[in-house]
Tab-separated table of C-alpha atoms in Angstrom:
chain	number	residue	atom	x	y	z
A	1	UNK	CA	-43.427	4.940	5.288
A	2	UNK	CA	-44.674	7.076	2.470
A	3	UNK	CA	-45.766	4.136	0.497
A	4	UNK	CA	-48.179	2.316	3.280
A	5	UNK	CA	-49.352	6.068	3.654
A	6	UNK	CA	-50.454	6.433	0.212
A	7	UNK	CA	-51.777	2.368	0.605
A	8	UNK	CA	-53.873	3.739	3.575
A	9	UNK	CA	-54.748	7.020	2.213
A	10	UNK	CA	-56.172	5.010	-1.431
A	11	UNK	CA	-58.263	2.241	1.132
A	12	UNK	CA	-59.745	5.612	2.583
A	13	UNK	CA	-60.609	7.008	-0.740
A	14	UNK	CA	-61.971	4.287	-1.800
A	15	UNK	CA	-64.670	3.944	0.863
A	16	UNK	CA	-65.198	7.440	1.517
A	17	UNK	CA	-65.174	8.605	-2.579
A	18	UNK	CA	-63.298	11.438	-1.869
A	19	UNK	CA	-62.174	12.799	-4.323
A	20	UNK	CA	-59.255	15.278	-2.637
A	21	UNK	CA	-58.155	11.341	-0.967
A	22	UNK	CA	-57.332	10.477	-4.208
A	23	UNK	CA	-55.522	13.080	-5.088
A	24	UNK	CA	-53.178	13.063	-2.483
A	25	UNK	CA	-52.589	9.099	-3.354
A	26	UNK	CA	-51.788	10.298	-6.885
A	27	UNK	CA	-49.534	12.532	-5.228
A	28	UNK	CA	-47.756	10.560	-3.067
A	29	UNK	CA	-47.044	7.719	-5.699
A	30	UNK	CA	-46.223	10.077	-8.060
A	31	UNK	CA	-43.369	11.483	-5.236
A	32	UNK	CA	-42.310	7.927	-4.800
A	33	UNK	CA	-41.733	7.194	-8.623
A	34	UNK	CA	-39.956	10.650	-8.768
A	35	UNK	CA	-37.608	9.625	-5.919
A	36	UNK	CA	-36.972	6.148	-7.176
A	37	UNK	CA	-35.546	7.210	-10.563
A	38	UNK	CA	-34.178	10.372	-9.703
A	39	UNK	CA	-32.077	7.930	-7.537
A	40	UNK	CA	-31.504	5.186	-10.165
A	41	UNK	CA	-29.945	7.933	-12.460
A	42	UNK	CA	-27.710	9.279	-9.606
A	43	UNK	CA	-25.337	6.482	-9.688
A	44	UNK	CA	-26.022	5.154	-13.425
A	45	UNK	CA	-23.683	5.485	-16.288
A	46	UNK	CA	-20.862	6.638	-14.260
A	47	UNK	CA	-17.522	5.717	-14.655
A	48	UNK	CA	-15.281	3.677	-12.474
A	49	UNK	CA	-12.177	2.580	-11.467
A	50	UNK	CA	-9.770	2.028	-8.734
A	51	UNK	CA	-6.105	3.932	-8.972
A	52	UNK	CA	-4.055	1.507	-8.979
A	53	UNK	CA	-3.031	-0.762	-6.117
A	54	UNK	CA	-2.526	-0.406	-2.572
A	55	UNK	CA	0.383	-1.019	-0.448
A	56	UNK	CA	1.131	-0.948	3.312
A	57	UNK	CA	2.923	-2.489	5.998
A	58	UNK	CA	1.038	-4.599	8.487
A	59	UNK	CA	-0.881	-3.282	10.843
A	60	UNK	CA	-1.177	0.201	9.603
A	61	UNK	CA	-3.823	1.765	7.676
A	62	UNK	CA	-3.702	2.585	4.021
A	63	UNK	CA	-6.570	3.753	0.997
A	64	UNK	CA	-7.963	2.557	-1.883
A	65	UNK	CA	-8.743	5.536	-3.907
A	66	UNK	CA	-11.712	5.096	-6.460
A	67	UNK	CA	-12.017	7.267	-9.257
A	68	UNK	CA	-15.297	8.887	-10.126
A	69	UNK	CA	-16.151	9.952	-13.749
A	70	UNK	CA	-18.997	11.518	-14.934
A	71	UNK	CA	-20.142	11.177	-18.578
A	72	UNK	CA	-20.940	14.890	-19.021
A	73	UNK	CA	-25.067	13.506	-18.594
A	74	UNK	CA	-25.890	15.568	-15.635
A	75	UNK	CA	-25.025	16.748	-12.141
A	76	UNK	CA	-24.347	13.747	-9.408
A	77	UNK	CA	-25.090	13.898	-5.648
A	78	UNK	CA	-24.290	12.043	-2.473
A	79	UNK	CA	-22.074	9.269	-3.789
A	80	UNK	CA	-20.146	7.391	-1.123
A	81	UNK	CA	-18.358	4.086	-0.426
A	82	UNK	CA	-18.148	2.181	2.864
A	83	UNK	CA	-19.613	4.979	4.700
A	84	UNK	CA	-16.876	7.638	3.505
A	85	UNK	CA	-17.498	10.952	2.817
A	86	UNK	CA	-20.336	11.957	0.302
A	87	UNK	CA	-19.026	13.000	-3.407
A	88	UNK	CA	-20.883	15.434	-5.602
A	89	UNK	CA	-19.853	16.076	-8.754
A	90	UNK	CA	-20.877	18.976	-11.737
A	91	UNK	CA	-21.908	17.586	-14.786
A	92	UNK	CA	-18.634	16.104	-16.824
A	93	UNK	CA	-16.375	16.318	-13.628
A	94	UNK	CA	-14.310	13.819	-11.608
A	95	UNK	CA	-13.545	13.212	-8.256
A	96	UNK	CA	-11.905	10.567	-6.011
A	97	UNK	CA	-13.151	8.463	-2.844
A	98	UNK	CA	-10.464	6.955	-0.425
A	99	UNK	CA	-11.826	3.908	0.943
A	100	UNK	CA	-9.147	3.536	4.485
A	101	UNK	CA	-8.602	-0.008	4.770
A	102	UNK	CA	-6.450	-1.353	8.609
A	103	UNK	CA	-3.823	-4.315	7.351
A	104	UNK	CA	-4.007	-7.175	9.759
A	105	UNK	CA	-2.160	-9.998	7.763
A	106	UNK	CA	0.673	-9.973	5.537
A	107	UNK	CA	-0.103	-10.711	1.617
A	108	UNK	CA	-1.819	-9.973	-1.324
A	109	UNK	CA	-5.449	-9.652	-0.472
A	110	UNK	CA	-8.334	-8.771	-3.133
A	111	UNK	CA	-10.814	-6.638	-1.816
A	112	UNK	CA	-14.636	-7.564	-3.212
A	113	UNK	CA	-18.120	-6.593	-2.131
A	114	UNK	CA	-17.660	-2.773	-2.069
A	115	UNK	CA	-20.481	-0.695	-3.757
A	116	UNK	CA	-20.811	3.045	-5.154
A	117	UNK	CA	-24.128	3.463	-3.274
A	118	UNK	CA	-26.405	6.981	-3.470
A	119	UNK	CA	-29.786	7.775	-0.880
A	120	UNK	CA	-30.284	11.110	-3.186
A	121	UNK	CA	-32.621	13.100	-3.619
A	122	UNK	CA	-35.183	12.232	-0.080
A	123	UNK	CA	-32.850	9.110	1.260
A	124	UNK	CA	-36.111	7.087	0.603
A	125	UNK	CA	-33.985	4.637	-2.127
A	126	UNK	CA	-30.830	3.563	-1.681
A	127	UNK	CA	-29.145	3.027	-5.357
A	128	UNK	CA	-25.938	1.108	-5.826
A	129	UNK	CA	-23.525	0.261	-8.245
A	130	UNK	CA	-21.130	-2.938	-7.383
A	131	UNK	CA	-17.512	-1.843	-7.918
A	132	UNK	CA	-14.572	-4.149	-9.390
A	133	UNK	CA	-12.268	-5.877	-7.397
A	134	UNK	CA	-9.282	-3.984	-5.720
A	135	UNK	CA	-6.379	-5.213	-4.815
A	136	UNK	CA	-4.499	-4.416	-1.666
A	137	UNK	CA	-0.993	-5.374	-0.734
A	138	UNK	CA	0.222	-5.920	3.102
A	139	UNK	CA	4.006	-5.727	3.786
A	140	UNK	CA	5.816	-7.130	6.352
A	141	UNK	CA	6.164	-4.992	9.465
A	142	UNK	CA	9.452	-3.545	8.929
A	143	UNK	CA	12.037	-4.467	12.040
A	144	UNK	CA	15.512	-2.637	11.616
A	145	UNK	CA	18.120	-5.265	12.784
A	146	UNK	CA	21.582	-5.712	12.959
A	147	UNK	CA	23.094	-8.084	10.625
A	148	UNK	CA	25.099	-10.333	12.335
A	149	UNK	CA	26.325	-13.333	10.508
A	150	UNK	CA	30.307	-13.128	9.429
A	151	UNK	CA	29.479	-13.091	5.822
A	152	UNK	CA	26.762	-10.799	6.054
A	153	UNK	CA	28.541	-8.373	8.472
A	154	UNK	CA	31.195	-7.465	6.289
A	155	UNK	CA	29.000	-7.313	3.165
A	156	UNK	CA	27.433	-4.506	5.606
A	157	UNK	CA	30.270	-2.614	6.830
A	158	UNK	CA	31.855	-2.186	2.598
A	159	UNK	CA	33.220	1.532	2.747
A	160	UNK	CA	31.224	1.583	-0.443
A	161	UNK	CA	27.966	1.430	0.829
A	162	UNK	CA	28.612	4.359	2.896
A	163	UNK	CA	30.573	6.824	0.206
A	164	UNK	CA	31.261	10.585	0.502
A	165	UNK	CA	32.546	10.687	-2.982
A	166	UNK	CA	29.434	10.708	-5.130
A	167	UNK	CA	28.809	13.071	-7.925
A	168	UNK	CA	26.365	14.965	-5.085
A	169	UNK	CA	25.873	14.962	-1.806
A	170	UNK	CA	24.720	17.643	1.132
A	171	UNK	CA	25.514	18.042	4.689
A	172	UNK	CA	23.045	17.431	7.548
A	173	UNK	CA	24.198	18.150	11.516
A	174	UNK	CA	24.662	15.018	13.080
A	175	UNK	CA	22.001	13.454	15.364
A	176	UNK	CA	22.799	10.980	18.324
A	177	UNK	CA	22.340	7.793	17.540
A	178	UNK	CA	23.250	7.782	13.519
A	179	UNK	CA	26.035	5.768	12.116
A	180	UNK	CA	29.511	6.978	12.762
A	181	UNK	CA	31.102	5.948	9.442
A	182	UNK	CA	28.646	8.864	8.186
A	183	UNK	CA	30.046	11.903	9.213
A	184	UNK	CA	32.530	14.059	7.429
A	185	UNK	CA	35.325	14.670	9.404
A	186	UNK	CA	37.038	17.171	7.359
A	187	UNK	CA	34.293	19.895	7.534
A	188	UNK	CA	33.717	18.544	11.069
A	189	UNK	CA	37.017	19.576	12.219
A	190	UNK	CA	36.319	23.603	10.721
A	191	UNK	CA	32.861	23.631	12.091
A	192	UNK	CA	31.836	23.812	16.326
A	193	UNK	CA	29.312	20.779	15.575
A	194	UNK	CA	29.796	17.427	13.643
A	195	UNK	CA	28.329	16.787	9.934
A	196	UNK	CA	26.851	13.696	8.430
A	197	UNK	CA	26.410	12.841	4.984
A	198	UNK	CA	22.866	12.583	4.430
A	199	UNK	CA	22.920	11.457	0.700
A	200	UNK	CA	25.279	10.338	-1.495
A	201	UNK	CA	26.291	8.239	-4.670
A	202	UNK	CA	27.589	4.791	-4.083
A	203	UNK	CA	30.276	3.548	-6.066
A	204	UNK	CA	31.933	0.390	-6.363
A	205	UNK	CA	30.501	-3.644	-6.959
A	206	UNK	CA	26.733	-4.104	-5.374
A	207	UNK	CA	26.228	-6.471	-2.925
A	208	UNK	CA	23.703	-9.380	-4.216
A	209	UNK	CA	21.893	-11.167	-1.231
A	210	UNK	CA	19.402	-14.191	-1.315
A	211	UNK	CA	17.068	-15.500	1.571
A	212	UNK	CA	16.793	-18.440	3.204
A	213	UNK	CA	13.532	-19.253	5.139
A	214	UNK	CA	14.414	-22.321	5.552
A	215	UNK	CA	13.061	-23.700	9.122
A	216	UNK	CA	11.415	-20.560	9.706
A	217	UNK	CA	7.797	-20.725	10.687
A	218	UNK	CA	4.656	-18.359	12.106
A	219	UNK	CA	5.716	-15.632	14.256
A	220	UNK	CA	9.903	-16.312	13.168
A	221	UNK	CA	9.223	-16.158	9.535
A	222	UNK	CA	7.281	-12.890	10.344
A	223	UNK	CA	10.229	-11.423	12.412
A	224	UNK	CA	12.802	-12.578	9.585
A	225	UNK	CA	10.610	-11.071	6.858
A	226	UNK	CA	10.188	-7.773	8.609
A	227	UNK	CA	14.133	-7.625	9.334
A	228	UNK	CA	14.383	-8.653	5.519
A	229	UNK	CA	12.120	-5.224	4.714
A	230	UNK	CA	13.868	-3.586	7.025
A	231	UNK	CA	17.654	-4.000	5.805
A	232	UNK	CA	15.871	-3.024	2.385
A	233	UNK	CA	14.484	0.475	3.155
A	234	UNK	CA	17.802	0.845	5.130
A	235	UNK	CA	19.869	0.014	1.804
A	236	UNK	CA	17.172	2.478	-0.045
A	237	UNK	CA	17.495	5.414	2.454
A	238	UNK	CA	21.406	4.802	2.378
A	239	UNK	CA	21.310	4.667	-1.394
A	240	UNK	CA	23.130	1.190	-1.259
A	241	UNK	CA	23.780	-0.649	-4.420
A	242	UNK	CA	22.654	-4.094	-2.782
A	243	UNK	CA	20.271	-6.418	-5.476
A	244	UNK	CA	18.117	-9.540	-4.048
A	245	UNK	CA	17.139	-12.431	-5.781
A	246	UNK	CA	13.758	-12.721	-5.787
A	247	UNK	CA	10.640	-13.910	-7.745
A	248	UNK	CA	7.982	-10.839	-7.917
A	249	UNK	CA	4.608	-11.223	-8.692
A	250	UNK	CA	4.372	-12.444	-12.632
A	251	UNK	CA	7.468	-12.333	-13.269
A	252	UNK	CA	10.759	-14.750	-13.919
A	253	UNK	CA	13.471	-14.787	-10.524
A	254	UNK	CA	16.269	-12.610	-11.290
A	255	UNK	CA	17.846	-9.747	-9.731
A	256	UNK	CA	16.118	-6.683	-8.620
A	257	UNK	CA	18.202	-3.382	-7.104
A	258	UNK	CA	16.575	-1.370	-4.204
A	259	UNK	CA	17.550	1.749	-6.001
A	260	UNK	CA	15.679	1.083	-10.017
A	261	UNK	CA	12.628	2.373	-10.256
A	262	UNK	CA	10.317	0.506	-8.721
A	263	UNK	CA	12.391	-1.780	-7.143
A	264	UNK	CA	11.681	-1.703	-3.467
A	265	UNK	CA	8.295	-2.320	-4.273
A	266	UNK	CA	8.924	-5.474	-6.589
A	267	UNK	CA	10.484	-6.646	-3.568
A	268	UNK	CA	8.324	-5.630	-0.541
A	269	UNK	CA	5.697	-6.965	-2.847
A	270	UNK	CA	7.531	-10.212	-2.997
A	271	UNK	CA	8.070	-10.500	0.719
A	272	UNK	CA	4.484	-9.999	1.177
A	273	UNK	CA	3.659	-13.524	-0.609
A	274	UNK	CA	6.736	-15.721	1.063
A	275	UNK	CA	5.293	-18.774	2.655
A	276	UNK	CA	7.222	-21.325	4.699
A	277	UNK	CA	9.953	-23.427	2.590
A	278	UNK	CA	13.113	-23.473	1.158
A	279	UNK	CA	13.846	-20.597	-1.794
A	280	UNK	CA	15.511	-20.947	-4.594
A	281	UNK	CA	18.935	-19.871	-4.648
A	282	UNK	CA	20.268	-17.844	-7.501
A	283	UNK	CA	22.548	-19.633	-9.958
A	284	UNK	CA	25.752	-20.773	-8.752
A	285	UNK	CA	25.181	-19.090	-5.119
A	286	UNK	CA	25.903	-22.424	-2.908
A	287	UNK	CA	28.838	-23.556	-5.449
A	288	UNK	CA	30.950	-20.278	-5.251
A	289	UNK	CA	30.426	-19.819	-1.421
A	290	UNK	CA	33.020	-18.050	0.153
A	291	UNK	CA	34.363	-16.215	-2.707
A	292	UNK	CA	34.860	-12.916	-2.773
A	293	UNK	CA	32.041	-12.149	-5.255
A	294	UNK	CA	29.215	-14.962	-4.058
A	295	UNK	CA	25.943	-13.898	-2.992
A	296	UNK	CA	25.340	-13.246	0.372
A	297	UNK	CA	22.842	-15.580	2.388
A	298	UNK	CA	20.791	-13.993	5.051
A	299	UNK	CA	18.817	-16.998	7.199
A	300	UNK	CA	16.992	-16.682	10.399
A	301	UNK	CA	20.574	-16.573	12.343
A	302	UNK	CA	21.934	-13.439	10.028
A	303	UNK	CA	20.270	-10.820	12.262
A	304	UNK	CA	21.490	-9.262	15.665
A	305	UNK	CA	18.795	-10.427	18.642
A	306	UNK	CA	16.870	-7.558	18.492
A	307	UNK	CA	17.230	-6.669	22.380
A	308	UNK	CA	20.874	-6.695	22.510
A	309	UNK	CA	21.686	-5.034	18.811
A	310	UNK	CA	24.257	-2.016	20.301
C-alpha cells in the first residue's frame, strides 16, 4: 500500500510541482528501502540446524526442534517457523523453535519446504531463509498383547525375566491389574498391603526373538507391528534381557538388546520401515528349532486376540 501511495503521491508532484509532494515521495521510498533491508538482515547470516531427529508413534504428535544461532552481528526479531511462536534473540545468543508435527503413517518421512521466515521491523516484507531437510520417524502404534504361541509363551513366562534377585531393586504397593509373578511375598506377608517389584536386575540367558511377517498385509501387518513395539517397551519397562534380530537403518542385521543404549530405538526405528515380505531369519534359527536355546519366532498367530487376552 505504501508503495502505490508514494507512486500516486510522485504523479501528483509531478503535475502540481510541489515541492513538499516530493518530499513526502522521498520519504516514503526512503521508509520502504529502510524496511526492506532492515528485514533482509533480520534473518541473514544466521545459523541453523535441526536437533537431531524426531521420533513418535503413529498418530500422536511430536517436534522438530530447530536451533537458532546468532553470529554475534546484531540483535534478531520475530523469527518463526510454520506459524510457531516468534523468536527474538540478543546479539550472539541462541534459541530453539519446536515445529509440532501430527504422525499419520508409519515410516521414515523427510520433512522439506519449511522456512525461517521474519515480517520485522513494519510486517511490510516478509524475509525467509529455506531450512534443511528434517527427518522425522513414525513408530508403530504400540498394542500390548499377550503372547500366545507355545514357544513364545514359555520364552515369556522364564522366572528370569521377572527376578527379585538383582544387585537393586525397590518396592512399589501393588496396583490391580499388574502381574502376579511381581510381587514379593516375603515383605508382603509382614506388611497389611501387598508389594511389587518395580525394578530389578535380570539374570540368567536372554531370550533372542525374530519376526515373521510373512502373509501379513495392510491393517494385520500394522496390528502385528504395533504388538511387536509393544512386547518391546514391555521387555524395556521389565528390564528383560530379550535381543531381536533385526536390520536398523545403515547398518548390517545382527542382534540388538532392548536394554543397550539406544537399543529400543534401533529397533522401533526398524519397525517403522518393515514392508510386507518374508524377513530374514538369523543364522541357524529354522535349523535348531525346538532346542532349548533357538530363537524364538513371533508370526501373526504368536499374539493373544486382543479382545479375549485375560
Amino acid at each position: 500500500m505504501l508503495a502505490f501511495l508514494a507512486v500516486f503521491v510522485g504523479f501528483a508532484a509531478n503535475n502540481t510541482g510541489n515541492n513538499l509532494l516530493f518530499l513526502v515521495v522521498a520519504g516514503l521510498v526512503a521508509l520502504l528501502a529502510v524496511a526492506a533491508g532492515q528485514c533482509y538482515l533480520n534473518v541473514a547470516g544466521l545459523s541453523l540446524a535441526w536437533e537431531g531427529e524426531a521420533e513418535g508413534f503413529v498418530g500422536d504428535e511430536t517436534s522438530l526442534v530447530l536451533q537458532v544461532e546468532e553470529g554475534g552481528r546484531r540483535s534478531r526479531f520475530r523469527l518463526c517457523v510454520a506459524q510457531t511462536r516468534c523468536l527474538d534473540l540478543a546479539q550472539g545468543a541462541r534459541g530453539t523453535l519446536a515445529v509440532r508435527l501430527r504422525l499419520q503413517r508409519r515410516g521414515r518421512h523427510a520433512v522439506t519446504g519449511l522456512s525461517l521466515s521474519s515480517v520485522f521491523p513494519l510486517g511490510l516484507f516478509r524475509a525467509e531463509m529455506a531450512l534443511p531437510p528434517a527427518v522425522v520417524w513414525a513408530f508403530p502404534q504400540p498394542r500390548f498383547a499377550v503372547l500366545a504361541g507355545p514357544g513364545e509363551k514359555a520364552a515369556a513366562l522364564r522366572p528370569d525375566l521377572f527376578d527379585q534377585a538383582g544387585e537393586f531393586w525397590m518396592l512399589v504397593p501393588y496396583q490391580d491389574g499388574q502381574d502376579g509373578r511381581r510381587i514379593n511375598w516375603p515383605i508382603s506377608a509382614r506388611s497389611e498391603g501387598e508389594w511389587v517389584v518395580s525394578a530389578a536386575v535380570p539374570r540368567g540367558d536372554p531370550v533372542r526373538v525374530w519376526l515373521d511377517p510373512v502373509g501379513l498385509v495392510g491393517e494385520a501387518l500394522e496390528r502385528f507391528l504395533g504388538q511387536v513395539t509393544g512386547l518391546i517397551l514391555r521387555s524395556r519397562a521389565d528390564q528383560a534381557s530379550l535381543f531381536v534380530w533385526c536390520t536398523p537403518h545403515g547398518e548390517p542385521s545382527g542382534w540388538v538388546s532392548v536394554g543397550e543404549a539406544g537399543g529400543c530405538s534401533r529397533l522401533l526405528r526398524w519397525l517403522a520401515e518393515v514392508g510386507p515380505g518374508p524377513l530374514p531369519p538369523p543364522p541357524g534359527a529354522l535349523s535348531g528349532a525346538g532346542t532349548a536355546f533357538a530363537p524364538h519366532r513371533i508370526d501373526g498367530a504368536s499374539f493373544a486376540p486382543e479382545g479375549g487376552a485375560g
